[in-house]
Backbone as a chain_set.jsonl record, in Angstrom:
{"seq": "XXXXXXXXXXXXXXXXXXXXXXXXXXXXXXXXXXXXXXXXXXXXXXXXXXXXXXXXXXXXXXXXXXXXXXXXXXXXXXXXXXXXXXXXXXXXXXXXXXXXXXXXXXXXXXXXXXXXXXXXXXXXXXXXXXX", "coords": {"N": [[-53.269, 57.517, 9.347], [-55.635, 55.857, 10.09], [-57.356, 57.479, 11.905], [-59.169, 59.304, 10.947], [-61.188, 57.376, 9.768], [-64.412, 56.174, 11.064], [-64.013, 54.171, 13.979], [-65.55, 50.505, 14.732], [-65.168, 49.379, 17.844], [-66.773, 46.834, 19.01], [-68.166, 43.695, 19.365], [-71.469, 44.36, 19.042], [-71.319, 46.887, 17.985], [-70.119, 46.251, 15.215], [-72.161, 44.616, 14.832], [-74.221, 46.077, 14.294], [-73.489, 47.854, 12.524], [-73.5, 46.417, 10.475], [-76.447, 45.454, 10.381], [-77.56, 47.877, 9.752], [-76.245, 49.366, 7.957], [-78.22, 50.589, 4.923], [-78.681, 50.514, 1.139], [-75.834, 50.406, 0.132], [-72.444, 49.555, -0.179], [-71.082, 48.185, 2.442], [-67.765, 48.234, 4.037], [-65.554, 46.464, 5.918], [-62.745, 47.078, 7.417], [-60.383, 44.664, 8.494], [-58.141, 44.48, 11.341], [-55.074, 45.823, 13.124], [-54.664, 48.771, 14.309], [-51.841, 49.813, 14.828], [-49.924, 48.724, 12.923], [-47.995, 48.31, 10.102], [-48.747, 47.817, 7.377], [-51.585, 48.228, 7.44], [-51.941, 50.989, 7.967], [-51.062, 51.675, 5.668], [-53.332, 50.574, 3.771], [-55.289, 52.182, 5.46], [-54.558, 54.707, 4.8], [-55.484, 54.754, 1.683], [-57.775, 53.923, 2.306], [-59.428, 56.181, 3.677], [-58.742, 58.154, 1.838], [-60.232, 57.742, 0.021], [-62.375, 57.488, 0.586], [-64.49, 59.921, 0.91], [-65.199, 60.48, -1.661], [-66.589, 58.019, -2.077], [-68.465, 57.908, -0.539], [-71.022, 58.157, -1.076], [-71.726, 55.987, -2.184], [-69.821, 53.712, -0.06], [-69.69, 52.457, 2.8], [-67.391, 53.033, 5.151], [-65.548, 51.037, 7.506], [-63.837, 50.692, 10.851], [-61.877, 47.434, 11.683], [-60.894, 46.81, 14.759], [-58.887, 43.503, 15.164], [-58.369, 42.038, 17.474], [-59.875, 43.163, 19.328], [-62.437, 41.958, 18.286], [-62.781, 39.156, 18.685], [-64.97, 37.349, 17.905], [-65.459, 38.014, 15.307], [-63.506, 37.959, 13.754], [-62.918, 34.957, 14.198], [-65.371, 34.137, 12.844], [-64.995, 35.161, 10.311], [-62.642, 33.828, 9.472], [-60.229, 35.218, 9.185], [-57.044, 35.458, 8.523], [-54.802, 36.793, 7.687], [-53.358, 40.172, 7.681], [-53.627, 43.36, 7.151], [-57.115, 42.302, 7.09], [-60.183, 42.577, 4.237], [-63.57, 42.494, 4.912], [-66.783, 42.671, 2.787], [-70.206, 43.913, 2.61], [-73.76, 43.867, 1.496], [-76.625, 45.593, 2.275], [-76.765, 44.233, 4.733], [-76.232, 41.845, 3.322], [-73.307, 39.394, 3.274], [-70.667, 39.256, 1.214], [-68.85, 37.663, -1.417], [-65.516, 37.668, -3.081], [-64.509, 36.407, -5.806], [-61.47, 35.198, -7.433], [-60.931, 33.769, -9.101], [-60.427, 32.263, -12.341], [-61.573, 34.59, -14.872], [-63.724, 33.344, -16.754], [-65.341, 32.022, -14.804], [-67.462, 33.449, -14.046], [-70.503, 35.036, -15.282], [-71.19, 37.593, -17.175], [-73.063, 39.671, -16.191], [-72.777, 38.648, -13.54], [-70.272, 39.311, -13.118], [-70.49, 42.536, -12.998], [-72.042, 42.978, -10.831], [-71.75, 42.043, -8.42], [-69.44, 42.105, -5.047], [-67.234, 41.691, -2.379], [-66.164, 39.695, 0.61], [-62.837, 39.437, 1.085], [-59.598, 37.876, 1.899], [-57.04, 38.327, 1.359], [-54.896, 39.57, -1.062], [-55.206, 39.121, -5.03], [-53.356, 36.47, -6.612], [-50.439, 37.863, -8.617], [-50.736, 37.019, -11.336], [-53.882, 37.043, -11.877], [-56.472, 38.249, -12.56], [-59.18, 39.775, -10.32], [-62.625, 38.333, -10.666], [-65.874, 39.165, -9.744], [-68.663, 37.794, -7.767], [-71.679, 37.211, -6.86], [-72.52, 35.729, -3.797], [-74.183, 33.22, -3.551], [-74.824, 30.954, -1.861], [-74.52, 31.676, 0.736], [-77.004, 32.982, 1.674]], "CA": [[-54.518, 57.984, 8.787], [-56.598, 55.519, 10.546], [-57.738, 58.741, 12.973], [-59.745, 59.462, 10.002], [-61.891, 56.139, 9.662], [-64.63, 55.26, 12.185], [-63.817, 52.559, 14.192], [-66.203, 49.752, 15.415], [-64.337, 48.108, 19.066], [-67.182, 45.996, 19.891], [-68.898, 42.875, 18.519], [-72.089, 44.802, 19.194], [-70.746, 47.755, 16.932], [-69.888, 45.473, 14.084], [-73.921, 44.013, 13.875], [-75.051, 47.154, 14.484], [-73.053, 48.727, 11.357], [-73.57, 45.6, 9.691], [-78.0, 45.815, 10.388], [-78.243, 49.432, 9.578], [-76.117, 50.329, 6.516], [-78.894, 50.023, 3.378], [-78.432, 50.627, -0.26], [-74.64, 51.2, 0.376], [-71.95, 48.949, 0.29], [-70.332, 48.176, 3.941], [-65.926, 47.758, 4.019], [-64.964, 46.44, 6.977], [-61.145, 46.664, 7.594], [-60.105, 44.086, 9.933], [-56.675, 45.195, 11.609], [-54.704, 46.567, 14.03], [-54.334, 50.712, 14.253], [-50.099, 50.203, 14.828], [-49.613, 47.804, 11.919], [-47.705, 49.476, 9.015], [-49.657, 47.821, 6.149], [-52.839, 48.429, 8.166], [-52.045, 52.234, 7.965], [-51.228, 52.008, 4.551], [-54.477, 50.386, 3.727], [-55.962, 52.934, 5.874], [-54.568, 55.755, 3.973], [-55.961, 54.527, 0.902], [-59.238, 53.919, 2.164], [-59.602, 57.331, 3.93], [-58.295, 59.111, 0.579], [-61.614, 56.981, -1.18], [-64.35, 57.453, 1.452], [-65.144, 61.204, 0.616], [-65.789, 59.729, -3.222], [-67.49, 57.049, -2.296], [-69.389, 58.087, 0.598], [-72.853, 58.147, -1.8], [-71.258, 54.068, -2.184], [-69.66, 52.797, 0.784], [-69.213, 53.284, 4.195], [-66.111, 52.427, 5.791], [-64.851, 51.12, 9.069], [-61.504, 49.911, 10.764], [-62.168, 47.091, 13.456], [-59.471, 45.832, 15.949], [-59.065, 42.337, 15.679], [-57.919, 41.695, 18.764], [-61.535, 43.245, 19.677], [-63.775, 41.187, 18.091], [-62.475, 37.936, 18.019], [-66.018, 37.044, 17.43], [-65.822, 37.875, 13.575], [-61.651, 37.145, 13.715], [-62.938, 33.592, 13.945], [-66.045, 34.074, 11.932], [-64.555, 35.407, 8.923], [-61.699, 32.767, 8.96], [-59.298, 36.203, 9.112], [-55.799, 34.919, 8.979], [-53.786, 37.686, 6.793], [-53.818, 41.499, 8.658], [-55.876, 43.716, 7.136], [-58.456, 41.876, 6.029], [-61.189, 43.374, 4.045], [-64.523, 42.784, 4.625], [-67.916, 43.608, 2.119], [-71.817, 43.552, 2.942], [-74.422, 44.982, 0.588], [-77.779, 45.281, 2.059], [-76.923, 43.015, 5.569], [-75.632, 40.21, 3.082], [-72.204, 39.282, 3.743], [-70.365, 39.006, 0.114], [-67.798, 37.401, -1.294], [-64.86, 37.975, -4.091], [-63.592, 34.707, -6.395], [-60.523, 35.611, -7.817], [-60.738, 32.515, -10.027], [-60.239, 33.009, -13.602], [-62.898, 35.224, -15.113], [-64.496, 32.344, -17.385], [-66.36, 31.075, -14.461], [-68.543, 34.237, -13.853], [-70.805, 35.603, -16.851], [-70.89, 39.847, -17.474], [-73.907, 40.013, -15.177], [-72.288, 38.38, -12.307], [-69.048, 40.602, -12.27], [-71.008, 43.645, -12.443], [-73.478, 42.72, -9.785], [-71.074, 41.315, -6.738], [-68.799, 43.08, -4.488], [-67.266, 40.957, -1.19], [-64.693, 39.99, 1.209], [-61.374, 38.8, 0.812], [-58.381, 37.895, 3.143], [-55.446, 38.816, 0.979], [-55.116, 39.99, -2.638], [-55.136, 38.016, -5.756], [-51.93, 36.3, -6.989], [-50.483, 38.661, -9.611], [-51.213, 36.599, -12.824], [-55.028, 36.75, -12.117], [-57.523, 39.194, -12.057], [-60.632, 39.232, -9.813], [-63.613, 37.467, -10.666], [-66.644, 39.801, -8.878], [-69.628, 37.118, -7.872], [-72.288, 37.635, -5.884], [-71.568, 34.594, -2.811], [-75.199, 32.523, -3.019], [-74.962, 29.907, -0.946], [-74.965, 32.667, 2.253], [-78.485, 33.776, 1.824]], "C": [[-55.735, 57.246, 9.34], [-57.787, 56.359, 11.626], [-58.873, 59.08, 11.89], [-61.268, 59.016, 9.192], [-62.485, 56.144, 10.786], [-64.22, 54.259, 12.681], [-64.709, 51.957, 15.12], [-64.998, 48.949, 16.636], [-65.151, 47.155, 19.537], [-67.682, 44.779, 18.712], [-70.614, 43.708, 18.014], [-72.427, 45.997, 18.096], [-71.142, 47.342, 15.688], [-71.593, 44.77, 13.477], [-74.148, 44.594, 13.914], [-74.529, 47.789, 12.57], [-73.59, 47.69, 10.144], [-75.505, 45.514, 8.767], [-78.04, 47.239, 9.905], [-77.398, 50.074, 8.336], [-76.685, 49.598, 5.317], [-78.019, 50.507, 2.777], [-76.679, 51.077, 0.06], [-73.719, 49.979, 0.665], [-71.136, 49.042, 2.159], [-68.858, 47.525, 3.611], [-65.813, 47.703, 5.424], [-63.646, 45.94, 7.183], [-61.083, 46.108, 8.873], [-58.579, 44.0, 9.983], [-56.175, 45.18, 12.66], [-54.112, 48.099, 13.799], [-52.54, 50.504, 14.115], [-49.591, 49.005, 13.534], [-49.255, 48.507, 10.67], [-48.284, 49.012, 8.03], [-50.972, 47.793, 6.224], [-53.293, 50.257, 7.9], [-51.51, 52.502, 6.605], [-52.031, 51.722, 3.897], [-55.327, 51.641, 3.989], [-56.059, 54.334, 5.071], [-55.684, 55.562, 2.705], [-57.509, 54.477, 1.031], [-59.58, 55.785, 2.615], [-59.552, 58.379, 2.805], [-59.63, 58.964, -0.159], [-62.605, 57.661, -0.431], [-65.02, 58.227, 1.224], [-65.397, 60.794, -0.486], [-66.772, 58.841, -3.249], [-67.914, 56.837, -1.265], [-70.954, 57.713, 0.073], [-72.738, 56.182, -2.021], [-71.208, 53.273, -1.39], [-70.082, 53.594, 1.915], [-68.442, 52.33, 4.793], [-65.986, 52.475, 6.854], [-64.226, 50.558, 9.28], [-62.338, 48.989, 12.106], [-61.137, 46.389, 13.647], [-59.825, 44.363, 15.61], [-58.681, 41.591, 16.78], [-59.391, 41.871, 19.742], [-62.591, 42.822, 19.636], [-63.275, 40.354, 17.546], [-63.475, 36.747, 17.824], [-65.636, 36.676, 15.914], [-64.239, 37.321, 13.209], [-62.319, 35.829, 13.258], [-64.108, 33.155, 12.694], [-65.8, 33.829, 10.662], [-63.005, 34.238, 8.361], [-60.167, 34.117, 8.582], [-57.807, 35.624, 9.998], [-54.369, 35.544, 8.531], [-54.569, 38.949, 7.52], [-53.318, 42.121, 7.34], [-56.196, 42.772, 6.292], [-59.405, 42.735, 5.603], [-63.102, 42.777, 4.082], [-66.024, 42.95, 3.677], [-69.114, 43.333, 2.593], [-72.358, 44.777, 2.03], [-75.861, 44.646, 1.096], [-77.47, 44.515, 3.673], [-76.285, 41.697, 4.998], [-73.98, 40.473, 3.049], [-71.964, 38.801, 1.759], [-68.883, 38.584, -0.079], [-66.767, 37.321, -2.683], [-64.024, 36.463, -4.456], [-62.638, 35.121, -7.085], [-60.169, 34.228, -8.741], [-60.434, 33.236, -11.095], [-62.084, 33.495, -13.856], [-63.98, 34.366, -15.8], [-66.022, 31.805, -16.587], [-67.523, 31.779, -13.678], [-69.424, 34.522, -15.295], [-70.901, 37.145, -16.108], [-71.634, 39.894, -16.482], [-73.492, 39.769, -13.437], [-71.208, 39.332, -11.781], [-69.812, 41.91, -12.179], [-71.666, 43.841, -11.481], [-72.531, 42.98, -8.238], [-69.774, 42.681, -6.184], [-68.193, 41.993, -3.618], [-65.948, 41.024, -0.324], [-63.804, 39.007, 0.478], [-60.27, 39.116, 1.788], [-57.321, 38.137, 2.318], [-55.99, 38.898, -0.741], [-54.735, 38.891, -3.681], [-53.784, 37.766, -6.005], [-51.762, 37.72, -8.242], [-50.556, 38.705, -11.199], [-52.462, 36.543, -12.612], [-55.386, 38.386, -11.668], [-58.932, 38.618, -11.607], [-62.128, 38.752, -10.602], [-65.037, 38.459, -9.749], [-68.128, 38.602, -8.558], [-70.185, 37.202, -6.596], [-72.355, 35.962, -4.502], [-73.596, 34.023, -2.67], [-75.363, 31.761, -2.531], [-74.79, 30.788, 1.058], [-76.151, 33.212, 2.56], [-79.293, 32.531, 2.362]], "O": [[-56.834, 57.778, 9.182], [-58.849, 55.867, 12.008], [-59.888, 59.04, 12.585], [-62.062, 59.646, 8.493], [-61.751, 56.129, 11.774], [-63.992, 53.3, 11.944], [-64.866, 52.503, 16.212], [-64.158, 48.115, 16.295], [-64.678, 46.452, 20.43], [-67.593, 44.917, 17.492], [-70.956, 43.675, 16.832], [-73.488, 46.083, 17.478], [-72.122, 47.764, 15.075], [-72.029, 44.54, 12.349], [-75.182, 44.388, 13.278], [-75.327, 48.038, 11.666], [-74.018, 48.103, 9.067], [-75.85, 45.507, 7.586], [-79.218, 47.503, 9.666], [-77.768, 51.111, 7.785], [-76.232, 48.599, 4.758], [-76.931, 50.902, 3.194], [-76.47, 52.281, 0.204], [-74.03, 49.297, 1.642], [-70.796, 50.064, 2.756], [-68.767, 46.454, 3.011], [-65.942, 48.709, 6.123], [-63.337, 44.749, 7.164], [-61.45, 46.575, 9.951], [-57.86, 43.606, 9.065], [-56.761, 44.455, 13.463], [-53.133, 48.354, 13.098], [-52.003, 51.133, 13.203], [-48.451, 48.586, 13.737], [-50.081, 49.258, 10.153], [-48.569, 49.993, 7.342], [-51.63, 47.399, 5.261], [-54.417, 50.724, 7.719], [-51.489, 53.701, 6.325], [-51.997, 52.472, 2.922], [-55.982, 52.166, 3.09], [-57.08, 54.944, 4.756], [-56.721, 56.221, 2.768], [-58.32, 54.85, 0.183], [-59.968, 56.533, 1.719], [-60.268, 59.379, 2.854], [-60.099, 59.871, -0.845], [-63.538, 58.316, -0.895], [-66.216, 57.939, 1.175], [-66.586, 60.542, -0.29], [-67.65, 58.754, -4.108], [-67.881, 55.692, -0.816], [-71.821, 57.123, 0.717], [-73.673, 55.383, -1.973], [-71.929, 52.276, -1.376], [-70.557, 54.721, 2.063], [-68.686, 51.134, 4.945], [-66.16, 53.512, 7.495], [-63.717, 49.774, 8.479], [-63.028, 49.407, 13.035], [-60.58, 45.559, 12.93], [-60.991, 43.999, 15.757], [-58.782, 40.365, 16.767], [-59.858, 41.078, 20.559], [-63.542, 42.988, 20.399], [-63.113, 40.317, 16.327], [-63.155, 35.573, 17.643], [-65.526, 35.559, 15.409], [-63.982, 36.375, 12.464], [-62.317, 35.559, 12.057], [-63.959, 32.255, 11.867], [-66.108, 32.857, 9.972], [-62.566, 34.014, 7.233], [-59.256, 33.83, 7.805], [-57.513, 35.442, 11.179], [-53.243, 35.125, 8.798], [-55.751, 38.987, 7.86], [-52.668, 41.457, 6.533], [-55.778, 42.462, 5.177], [-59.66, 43.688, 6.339], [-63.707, 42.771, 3.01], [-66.562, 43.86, 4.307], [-69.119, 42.232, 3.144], [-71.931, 45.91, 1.809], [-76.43, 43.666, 0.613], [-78.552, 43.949, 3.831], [-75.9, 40.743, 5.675], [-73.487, 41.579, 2.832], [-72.823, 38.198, 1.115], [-67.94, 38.897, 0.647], [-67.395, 36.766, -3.585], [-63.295, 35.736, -3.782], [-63.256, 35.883, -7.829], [-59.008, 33.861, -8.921], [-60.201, 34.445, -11.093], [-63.166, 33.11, -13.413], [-65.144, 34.603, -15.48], [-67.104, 31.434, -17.043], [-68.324, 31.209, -12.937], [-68.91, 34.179, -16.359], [-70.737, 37.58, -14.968], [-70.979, 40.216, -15.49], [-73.793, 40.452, -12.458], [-71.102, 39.912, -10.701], [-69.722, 42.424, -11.064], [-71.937, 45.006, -11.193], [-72.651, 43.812, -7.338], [-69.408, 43.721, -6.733], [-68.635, 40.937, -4.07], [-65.035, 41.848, -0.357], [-63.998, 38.141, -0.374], [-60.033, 40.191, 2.339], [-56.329, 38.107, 3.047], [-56.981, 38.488, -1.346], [-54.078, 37.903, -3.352], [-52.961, 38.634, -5.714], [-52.707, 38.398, -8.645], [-50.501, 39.63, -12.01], [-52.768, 35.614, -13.359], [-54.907, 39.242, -10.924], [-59.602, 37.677, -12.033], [-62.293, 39.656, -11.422], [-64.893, 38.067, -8.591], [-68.819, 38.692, -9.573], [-69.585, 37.257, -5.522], [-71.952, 35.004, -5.162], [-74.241, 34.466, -1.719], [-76.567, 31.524, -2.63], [-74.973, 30.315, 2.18], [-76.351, 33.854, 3.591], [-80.49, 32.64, 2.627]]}, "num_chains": 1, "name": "protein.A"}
């Protein structure tokens, strides 16, 4: 299903998508296209995007392609995901919920390299020390 998904191959790409999508969150799947939990990711996002096209906008990038952001993002689990809202790069705490208040989880969005353990739920906080 990744056939489905734009895909950014360049570094060039990746600031470009990164500078130019406003009011709209940005998902950037970082991957490889022949990777079977890459294309089951992919499904899933492709199934979303028509829903939450007025929301996000989604794209798949090679990491093998831009081992620019590979190293950037500290991407060490395949797929990684990605978020930006606005140009800012965001980020997801999967701590316990205590150490956000209501306003913070509703607010934030971000990335994350692998999913939470399965006794916790996410934490949504907006990542201020990147601005």
């Amino acid at each position: 299903m990744s056939f489905l998904l734009p895909k950014l191959t360049s570094k060039k790409e990746v600031d470009q998508a990164i500078q130019s999508t406003a009011e709209k969150v940005l998902v950037l799947r970082f991957g490889r296209d022949e990777d079977p939990v890459c294309l089951q990711l992919d499904d899933i996002l492709s199934k979303t995007s028509s829903d939450l096209s007025k929301m996000a906008a989604i794209y798949l990038v090679d990491v093998d392609r831009t081992p620019v952001y590979t190293h950037y993002f500290d991407i060490s689990y395949i797929p990684s995901t990605v978020f930006f809202f606005n140009g800012q790069h965001m980020k997801v705490d999967y701590g316990p919920s205590e150490r956000c208040s209501a306003s913070q989880r509703r607010r934030g969005l971000t990335w994350t390299e692998n999913p939470p353990p399965p006794n916790r739920r996410p934490c949504w906080c907006r990542d201020e020390q990147r601005r």
